[in-house]
Short mmCIF file of C-alpha atoms in Angstrom, two decimals:
data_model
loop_
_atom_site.label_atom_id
_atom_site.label_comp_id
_atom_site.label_asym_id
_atom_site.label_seq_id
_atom_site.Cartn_x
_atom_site.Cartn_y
_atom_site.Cartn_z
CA UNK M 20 -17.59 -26.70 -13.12
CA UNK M 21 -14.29 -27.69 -14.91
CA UNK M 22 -11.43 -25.21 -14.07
CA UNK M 23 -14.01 -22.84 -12.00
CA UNK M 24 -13.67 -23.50 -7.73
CA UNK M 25 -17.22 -24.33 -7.10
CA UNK M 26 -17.76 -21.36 -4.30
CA UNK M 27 -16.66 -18.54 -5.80
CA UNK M 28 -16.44 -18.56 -9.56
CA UNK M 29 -12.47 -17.98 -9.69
CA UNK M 30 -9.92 -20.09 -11.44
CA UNK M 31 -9.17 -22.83 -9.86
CA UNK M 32 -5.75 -23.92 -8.12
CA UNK M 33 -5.17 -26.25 -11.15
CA UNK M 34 -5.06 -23.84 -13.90
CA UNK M 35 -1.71 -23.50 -15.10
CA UNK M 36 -0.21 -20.78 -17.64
CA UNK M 37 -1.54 -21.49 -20.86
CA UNK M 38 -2.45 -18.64 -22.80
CA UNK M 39 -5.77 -17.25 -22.28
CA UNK M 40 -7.99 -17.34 -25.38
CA UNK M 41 -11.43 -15.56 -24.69
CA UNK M 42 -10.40 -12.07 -24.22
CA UNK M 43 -11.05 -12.13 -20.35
CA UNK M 44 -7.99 -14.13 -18.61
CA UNK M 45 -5.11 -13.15 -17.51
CA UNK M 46 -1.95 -14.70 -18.07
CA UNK M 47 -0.41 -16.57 -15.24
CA UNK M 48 3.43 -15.80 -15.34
CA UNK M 49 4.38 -14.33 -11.52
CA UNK M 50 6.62 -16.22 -9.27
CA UNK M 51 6.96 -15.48 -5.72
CA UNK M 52 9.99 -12.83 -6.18
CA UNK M 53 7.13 -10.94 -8.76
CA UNK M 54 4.59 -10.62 -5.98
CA UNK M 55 7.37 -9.68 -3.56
CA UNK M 56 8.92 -7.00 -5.75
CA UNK M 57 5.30 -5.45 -6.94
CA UNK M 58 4.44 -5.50 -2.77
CA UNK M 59 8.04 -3.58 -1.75
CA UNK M 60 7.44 -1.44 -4.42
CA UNK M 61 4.03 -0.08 -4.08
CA UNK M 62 5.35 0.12 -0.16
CA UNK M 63 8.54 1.81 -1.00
CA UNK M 64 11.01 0.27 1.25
CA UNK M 65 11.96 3.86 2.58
CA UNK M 66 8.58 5.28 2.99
CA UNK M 67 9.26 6.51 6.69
CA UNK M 68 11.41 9.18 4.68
CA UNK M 69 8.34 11.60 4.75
CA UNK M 70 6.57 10.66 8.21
CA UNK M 71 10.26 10.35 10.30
CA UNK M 72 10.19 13.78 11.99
CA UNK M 73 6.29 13.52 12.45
CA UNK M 74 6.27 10.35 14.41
CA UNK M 75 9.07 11.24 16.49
CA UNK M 76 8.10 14.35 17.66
CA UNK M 77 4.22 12.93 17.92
CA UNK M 78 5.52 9.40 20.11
CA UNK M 79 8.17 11.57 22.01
CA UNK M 80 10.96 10.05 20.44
CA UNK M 81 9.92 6.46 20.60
CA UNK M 82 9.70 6.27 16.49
CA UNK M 83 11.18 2.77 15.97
CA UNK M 84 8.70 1.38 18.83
CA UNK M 85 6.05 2.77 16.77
CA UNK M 86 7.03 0.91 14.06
CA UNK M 87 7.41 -2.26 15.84
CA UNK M 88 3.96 -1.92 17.06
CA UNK M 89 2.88 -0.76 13.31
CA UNK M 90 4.34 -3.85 11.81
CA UNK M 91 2.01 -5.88 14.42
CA UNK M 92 -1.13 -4.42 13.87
CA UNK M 93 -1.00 -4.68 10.36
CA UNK M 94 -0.11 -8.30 10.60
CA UNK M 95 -3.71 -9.15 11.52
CA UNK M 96 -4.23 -7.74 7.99
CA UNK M 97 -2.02 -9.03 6.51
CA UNK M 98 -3.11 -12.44 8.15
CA UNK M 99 -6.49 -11.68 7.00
CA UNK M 100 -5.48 -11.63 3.34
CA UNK M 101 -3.36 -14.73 3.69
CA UNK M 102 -7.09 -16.47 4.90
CA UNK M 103 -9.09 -14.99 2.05
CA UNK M 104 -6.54 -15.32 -0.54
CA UNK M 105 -6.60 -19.07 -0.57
CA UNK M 106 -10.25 -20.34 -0.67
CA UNK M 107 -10.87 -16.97 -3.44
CA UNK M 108 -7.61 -16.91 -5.73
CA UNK M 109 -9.53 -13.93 -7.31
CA UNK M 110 -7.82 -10.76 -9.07
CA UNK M 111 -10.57 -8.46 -7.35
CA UNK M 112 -8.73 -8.71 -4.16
CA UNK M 113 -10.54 -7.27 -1.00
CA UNK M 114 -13.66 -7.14 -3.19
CA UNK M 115 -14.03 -10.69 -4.29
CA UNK M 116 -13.23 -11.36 -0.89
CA UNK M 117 -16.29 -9.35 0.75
CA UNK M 118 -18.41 -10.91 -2.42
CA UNK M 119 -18.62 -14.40 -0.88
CA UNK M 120 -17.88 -13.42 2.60
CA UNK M 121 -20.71 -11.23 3.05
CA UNK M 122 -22.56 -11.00 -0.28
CA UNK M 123 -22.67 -9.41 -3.35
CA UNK M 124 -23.92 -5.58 -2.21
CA UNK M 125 -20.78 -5.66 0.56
CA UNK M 126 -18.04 -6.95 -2.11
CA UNK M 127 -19.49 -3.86 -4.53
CA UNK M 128 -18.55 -1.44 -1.31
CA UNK M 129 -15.62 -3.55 -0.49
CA UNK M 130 -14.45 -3.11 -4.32
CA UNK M 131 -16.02 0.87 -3.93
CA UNK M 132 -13.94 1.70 -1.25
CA UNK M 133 -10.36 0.32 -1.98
CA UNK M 134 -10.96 1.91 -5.42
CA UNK M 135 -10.64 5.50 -3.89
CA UNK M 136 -7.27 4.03 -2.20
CA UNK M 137 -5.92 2.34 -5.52
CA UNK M 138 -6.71 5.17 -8.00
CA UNK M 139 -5.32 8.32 -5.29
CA UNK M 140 -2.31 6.33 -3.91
CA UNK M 141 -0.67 6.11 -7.10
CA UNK M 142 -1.36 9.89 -7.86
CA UNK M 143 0.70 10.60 -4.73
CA UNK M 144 3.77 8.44 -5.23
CA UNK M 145 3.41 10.40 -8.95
CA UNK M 146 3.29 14.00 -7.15
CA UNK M 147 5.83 13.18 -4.98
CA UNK M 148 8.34 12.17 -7.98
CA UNK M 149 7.91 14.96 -9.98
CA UNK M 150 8.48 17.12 -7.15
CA UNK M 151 11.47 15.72 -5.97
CA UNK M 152 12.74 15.64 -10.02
CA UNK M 153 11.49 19.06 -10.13
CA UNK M 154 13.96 19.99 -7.27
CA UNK M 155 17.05 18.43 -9.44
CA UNK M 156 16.15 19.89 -12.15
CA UNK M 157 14.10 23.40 -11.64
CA UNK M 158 13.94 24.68 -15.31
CA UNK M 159 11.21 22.17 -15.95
CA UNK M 160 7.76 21.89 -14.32
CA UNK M 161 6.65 19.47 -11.42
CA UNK M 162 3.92 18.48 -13.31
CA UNK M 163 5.47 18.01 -16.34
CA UNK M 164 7.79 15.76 -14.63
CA UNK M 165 4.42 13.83 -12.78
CA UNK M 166 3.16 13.48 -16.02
CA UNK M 167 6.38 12.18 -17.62
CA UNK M 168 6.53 9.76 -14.57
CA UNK M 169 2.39 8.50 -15.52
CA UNK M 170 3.59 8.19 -18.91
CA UNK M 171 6.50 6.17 -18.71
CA UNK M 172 4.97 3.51 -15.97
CA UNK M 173 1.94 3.05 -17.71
CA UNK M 174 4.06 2.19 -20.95
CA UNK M 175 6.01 -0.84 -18.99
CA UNK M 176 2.41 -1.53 -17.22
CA UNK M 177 0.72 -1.70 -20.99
CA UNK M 178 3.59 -4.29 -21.63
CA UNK M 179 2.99 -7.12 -19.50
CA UNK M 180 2.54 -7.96 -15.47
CA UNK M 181 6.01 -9.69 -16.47
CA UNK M 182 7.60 -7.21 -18.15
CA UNK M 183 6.58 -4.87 -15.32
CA UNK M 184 7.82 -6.85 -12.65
CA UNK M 185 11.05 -7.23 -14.20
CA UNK M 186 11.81 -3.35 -14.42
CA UNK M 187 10.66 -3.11 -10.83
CA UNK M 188 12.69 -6.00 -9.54
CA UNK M 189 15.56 -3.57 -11.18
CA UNK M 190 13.95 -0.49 -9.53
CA UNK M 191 13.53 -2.06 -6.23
CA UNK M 192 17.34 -3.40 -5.67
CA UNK M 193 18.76 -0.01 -6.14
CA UNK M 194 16.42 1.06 -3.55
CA UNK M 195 17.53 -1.41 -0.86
CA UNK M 196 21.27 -0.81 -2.40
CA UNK M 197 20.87 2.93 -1.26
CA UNK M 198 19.02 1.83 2.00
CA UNK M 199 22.08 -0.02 2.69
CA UNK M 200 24.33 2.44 1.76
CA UNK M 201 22.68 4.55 4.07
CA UNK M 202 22.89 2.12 7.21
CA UNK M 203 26.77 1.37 6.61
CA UNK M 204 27.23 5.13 6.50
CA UNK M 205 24.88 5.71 9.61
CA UNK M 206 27.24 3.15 11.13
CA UNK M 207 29.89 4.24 10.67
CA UNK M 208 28.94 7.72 11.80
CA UNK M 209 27.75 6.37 15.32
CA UNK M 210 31.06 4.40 15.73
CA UNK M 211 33.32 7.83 14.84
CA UNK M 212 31.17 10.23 16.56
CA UNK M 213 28.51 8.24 19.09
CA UNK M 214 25.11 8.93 19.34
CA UNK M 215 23.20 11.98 19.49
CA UNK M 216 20.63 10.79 21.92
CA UNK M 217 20.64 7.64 24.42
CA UNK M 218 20.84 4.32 22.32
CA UNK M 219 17.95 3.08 23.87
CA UNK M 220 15.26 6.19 23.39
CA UNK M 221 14.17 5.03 20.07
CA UNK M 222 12.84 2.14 21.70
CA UNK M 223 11.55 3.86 25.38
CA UNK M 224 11.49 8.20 24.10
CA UNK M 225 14.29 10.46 24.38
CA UNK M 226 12.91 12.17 27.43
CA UNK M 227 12.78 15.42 26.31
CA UNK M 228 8.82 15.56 26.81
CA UNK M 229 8.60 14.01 29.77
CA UNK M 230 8.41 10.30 30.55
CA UNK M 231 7.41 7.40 28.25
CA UNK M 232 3.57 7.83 27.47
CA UNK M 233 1.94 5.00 25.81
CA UNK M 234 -0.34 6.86 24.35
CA UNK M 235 2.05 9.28 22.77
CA UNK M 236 2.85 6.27 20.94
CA UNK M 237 -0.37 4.63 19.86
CA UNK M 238 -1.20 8.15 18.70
CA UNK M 239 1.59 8.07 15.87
CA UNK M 240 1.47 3.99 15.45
CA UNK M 241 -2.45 5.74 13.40
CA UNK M 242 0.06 7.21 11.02
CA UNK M 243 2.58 5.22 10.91
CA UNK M 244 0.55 2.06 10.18
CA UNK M 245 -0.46 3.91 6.54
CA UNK M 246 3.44 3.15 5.42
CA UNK M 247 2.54 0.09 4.89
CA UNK M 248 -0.35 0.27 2.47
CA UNK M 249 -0.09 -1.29 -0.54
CA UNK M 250 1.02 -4.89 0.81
CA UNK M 251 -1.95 -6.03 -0.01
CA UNK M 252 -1.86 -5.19 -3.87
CA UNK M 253 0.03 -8.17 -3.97
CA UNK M 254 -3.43 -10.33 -3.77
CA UNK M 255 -4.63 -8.72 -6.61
CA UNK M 256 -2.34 -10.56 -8.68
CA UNK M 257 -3.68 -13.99 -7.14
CA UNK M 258 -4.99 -15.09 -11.12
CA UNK M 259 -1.43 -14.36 -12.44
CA UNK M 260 0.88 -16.65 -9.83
CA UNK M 261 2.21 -20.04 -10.85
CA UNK M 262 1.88 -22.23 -8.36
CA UNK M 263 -1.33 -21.48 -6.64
CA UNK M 264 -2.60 -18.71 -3.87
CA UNK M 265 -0.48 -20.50 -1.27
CA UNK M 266 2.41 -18.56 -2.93
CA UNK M 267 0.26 -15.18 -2.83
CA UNK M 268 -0.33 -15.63 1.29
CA UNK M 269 3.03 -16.37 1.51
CA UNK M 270 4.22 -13.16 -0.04
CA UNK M 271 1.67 -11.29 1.53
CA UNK M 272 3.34 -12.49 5.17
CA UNK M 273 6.50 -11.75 3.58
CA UNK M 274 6.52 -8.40 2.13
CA UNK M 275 4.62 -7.08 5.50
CA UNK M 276 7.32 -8.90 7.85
CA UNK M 277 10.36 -7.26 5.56
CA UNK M 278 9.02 -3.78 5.42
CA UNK M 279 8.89 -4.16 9.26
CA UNK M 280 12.44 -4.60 9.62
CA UNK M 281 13.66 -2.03 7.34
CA UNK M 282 11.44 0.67 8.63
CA UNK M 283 12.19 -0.33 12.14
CA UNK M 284 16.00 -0.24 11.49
CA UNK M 285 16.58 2.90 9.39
CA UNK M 286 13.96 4.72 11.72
CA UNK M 287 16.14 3.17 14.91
CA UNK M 288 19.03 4.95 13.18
CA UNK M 289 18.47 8.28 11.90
CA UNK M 290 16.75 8.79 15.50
CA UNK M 291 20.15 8.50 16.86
CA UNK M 292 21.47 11.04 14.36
CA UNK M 293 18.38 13.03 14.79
CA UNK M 294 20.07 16.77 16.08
CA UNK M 295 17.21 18.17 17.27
CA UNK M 296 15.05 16.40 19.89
CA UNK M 297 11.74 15.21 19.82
CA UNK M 298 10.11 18.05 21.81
CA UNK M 299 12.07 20.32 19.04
CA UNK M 300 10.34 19.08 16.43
CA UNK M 301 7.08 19.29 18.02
CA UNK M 302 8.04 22.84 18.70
CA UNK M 303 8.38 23.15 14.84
CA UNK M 304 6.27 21.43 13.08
CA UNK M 305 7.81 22.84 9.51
CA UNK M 306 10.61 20.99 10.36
CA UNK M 307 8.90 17.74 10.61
CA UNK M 308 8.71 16.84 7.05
CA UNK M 309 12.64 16.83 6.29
CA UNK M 310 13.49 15.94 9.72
CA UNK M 311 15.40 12.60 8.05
CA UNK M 312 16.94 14.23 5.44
CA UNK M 313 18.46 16.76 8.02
CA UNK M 314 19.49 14.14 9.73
CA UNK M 315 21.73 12.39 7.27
CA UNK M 316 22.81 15.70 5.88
CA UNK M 317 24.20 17.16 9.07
CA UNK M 318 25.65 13.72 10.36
CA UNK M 319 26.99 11.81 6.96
CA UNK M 320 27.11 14.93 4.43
CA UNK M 321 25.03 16.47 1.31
CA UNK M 322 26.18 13.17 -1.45
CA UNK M 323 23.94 10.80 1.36
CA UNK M 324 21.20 13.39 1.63
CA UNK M 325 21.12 13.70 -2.50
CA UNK M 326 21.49 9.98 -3.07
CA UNK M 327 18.40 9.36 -0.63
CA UNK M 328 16.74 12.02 -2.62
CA UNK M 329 17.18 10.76 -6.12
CA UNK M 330 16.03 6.94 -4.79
CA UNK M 331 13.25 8.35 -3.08
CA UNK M 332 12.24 10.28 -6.62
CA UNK M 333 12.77 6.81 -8.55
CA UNK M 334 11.01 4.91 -6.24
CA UNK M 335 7.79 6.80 -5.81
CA UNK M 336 7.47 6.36 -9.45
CA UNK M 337 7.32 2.68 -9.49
CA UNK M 338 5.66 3.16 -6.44
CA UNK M 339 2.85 4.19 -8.87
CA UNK M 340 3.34 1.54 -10.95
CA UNK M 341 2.70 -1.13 -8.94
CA UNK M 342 -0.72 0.63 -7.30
CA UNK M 343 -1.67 1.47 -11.18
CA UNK M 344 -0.98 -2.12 -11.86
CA UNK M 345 -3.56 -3.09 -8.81
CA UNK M 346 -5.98 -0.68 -9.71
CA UNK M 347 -6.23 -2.09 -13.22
CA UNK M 348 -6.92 -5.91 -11.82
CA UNK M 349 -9.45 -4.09 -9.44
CA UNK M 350 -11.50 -2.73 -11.85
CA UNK M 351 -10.99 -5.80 -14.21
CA UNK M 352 -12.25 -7.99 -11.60
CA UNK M 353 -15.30 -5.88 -10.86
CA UNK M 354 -16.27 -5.27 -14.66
CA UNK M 355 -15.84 -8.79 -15.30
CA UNK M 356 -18.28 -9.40 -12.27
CA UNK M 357 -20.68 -6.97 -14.53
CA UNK M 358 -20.38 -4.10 -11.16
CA UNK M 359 -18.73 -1.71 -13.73
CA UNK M 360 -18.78 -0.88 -17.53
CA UNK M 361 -17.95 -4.88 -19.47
CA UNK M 362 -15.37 -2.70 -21.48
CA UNK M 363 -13.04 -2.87 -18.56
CA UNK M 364 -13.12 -6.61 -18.04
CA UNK M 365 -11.26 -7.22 -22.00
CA UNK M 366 -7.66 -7.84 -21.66
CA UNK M 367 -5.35 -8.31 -24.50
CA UNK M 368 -2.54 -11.11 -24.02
CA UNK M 369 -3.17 -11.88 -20.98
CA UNK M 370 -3.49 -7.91 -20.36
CA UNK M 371 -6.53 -6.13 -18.56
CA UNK M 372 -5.16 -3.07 -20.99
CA UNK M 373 -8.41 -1.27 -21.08
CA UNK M 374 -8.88 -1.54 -17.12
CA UNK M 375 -5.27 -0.01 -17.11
CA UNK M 376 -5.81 2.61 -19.22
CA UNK M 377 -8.50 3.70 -17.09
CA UNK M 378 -7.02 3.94 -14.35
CA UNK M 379 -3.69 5.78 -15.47
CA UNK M 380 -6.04 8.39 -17.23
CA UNK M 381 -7.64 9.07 -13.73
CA UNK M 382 -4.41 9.26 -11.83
CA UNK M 383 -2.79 11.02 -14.47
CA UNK M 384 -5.62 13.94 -14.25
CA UNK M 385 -5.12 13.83 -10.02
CA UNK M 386 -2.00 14.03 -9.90
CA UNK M 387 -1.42 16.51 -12.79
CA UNK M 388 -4.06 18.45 -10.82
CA UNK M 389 -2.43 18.43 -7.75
CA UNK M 390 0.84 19.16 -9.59
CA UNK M 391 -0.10 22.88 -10.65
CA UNK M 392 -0.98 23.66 -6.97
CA UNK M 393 0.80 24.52 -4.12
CA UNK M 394 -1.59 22.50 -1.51
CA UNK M 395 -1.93 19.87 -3.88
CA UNK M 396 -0.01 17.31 -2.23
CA UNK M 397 -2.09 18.27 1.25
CA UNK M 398 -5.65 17.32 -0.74
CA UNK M 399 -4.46 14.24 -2.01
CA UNK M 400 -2.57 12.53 0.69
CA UNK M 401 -5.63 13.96 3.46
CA UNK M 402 -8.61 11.50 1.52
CA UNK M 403 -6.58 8.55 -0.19
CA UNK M 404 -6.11 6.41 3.05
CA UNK M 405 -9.44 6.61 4.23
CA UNK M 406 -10.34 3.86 1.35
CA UNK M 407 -8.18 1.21 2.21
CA UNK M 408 -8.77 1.54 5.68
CA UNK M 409 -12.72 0.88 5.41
CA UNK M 410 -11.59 -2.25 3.00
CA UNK M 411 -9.67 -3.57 5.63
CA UNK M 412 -12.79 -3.80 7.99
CA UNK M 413 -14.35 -5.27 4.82
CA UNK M 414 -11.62 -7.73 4.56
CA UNK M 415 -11.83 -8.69 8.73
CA UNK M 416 -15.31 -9.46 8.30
CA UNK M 417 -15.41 -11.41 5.72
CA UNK M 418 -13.02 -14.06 6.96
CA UNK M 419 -15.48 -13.98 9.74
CA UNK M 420 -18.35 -14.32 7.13
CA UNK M 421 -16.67 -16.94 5.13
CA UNK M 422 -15.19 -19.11 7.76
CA UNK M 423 -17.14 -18.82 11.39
CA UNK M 424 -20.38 -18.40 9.11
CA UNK M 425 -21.12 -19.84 5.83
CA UNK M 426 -18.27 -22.34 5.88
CA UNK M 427 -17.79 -23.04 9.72
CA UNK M 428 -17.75 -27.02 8.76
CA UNK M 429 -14.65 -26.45 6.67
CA UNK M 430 -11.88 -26.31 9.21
CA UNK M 431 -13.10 -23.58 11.82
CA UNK M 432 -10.82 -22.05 14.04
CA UNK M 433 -11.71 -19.49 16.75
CA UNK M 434 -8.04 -17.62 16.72
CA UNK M 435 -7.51 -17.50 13.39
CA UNK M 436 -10.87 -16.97 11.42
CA UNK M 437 -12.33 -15.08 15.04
CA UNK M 438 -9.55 -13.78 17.39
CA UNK M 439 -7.47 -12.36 14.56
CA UNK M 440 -10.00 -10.51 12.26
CA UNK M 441 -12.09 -9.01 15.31
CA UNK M 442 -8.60 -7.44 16.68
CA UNK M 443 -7.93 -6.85 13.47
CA UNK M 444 -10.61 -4.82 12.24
CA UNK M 445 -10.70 -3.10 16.03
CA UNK M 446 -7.51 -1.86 15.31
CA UNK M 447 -8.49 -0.44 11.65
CA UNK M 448 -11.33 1.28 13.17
CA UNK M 449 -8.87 3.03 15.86
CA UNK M 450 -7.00 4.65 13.12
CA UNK M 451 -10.33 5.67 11.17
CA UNK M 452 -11.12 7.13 14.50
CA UNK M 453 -8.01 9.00 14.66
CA UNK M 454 -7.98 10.07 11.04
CA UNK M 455 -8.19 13.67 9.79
CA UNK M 456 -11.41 14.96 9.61
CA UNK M 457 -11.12 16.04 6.41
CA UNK M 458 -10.33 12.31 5.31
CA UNK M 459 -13.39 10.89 7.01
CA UNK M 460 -15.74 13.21 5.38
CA UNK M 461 -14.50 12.64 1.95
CA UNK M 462 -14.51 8.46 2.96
CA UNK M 463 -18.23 9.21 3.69
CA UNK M 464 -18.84 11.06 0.80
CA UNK M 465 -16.98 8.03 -1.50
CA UNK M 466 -19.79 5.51 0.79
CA UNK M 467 -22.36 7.68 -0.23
CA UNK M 468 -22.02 7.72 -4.06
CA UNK M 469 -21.51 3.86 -3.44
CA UNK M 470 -24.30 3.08 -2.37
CA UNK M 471 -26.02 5.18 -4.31
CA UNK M 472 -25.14 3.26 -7.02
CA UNK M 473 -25.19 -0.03 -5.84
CA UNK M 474 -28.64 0.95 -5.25
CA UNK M 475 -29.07 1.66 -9.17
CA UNK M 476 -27.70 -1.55 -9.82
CA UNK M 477 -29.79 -3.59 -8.37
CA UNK M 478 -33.07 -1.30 -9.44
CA UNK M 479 -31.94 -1.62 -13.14
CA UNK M 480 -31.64 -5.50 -12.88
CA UNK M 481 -35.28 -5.72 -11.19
CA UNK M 482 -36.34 -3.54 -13.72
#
């Protein structure tokens, strides 16, 4: 099996970047910065932004603890991927991981599921642009804006994983520029004016709701740890990385560990500017949602509060791009695995343009949905986590599956193909627990029509 690894059907490590030639490979081009860049953006390196005033007044103050504790939970995920990713250097991600950790029907589901996440995160990042454009410039629509925002990112996606990459790289560094701006100015308001609470409270709670409850805090560390989805898009680039998947665990690790510090720091630091304490907030929940940006309003001044603003309105678009980017791979690698329509698995230079396309249609017609409603946002953000989260327990159990079962004479370990993934996936299912109802329905629902047709699948090829 020349070029093919001999377990799962993938290109092997030794393939380099020549030009694909068949009309179904992708073009290796990606360094390590790429994967970093497409990770950080699809994360949005100030997504706390919209959850700040939430978490604080759900962990009693204790917001950048929850974050600490966020970034460790997800790094048995994280670790997970950085297993899989090596032995199955496969675009499919999470689903060509199930595939040959568990079988063929569980990498369908596995696929299934983290399509519901990759199609409906993007539509949100989209929803949330045009609003916030919509806001700078009333006299034309939100949705014409989220649609504006489709069109453009879809354009530079169309163009080339390269191309892409390159924008974003642009995209992301005035993101981090403004998240810097913001901590120099934070700063320097804490050195000229002190803190507003004790230094220490967003670490141990600002007291205002009593003492320091635990479980106050593992309540919000189930929201806070779905800031961090879309690390794991990175691995769906895994056939477009020179260099081998070493380089795709690596920036897995990475992007995870970096988003932990920033949202630990800037969360650490508008908590001390926070004017209203935690049991405030909690006392007013309409407050919640622009808790931060009241924050760096009343403490550095409207030009921080607007330049956050515009950033955060930039970002979520190429936000979008990277999960559109993701999706396409996803349903490249699962057409080209003959699990959906053999249209989708085409590319064109390298391209999966057709997979693409399909995918920006369907997150176009979300998002412009949810665009011309005033609850839109609400419907969309209440089902799209709910996906990832069951491909995570996927993901656990199939470096269980691969390693501790199938392949347990290949370099077993107890801690890290055991240990890890069972704490891992214990702590996935403690935030599907705590999910909204609402969300766990429509997750069953999604399960439902998947099996449905996996069970059509494998009638027809009986048949």
């Amino acid at each position: 099996m020349s070029g093919q690894s001999a377990h799962t059907g993938a290109p092997s490590e030794g393939v380099g970047a020549a030009e694909p030639t068949d009309g179904t490979g992708l073009r290796r081009s990606l360094g390590f910065r790429d994967l970093v860049v497409y990770g950080l953006l699809f994360i949005a390196p100030m997504a706390p932004v919209g959850v700040f005033g939430t978490l604080d007044a759900k962990s009693h103050g204790a917001v950048a603890l929850v974050y600490l504790i966020a970034t460790v939970a997800m790094a048995f995920t994280a670790f997970s991927y950085a297993q899989m990713v090596r032995v199955v250097p496969q675009a499919g991600s999470v689903f060509a991981y199930a595939r040959v950790g568990l079988g063929k029907g569980p990498g369908f589901i596995a696929g299934w599921m983290a399509m519901l996440d990759y199609l409906l995160i993007p539509a949100v990042a989209y929803l949330f642009s045009g609003i916030a454009m919509n806001a700078l410039v009333p006299s034309v629509s939100r949705w014409v804006w989220t649609a504006i925002a489709v069109l453009i990112t879809t354009a530079l996606n169309l163009w080339g994983v390269r191309a892409a990459a390159r924008v974003g790289f642009a995209v992301l560094a005035m993101e981090v520029v403004v998240l810097l701006v913001f901590v120099v100015a934070a700063a320097v308001v804490l050195v000229q004016d002190g803190a507003r609470r004790d230094w220490l409270s967003p670490l141990t709670g600002d007291g205002s709701q009593g003492a320091f409850a635990l479980s106050a805090v593992v309540g919000a560390v189930s929201i806070a740890v779905l800031s961090y989805l879309g690390f794991d898009a990175i691995a769906s680039f895994a056939e477009e990385v020179t260099g081998g998947s070493a380089k795709v665990a690596r920036a897995v690790l990475f992007c995870l560990a970096l988003a932990g510090v920033l949202f630990v720091a800037q969360t650490y630091l508008v908590a001390l500017l926070e004017p209203l304490s935690s049991a405030e907030l909690a006392a007013e929940p309409g407050k919640q949602g622009t808790a931060f940006y009241d924050a760096v309003d009343s403490a550095a001044g409207s030009w921080l509060h607007d330049l956050v603003a515009v950033s955060k309105a930039i970002g979520a678009a190429f936000a979008a791009l990277a999960g559109q980017a993701a999706a396409g791979r996803l349903l490249f690698a699962m057409a080209r695995d003959r699990r959906l329509p053999k249209v989708l698995s085409r590319t064109d230079s390298g391209t999966p343009r057709v997979a693409l396309l399909c995918a920006a249609v369907v997150t176009m017609v979300a998002a412009v949905w949810a665009a011309r409603r005033d609850d839109g946002m609400d419907h969309l953000v209440s089902v799209v986590d709910i996906g990832a989260l069951t491909a995570f327990l996927l993901l656990h159990a199939s470096v269980v599956g691969w390693f501790a079962v199938r392949h347990r004479e290949d370099g077993f370990s107890w801690w890290r193909h055991l240990l890890i993934p069972a704490l891992g996936a214990l702590i996935v299912v403690a935030v599907i627990w705590e999910a909204s109802g609402s969300a766990q329905v429509v997750g069953a629902v999604w399960l439902l029509v998947g099996l449905v047709v996996l069970v059509a699948q494998g009638a027809r090829r009986v048949s």
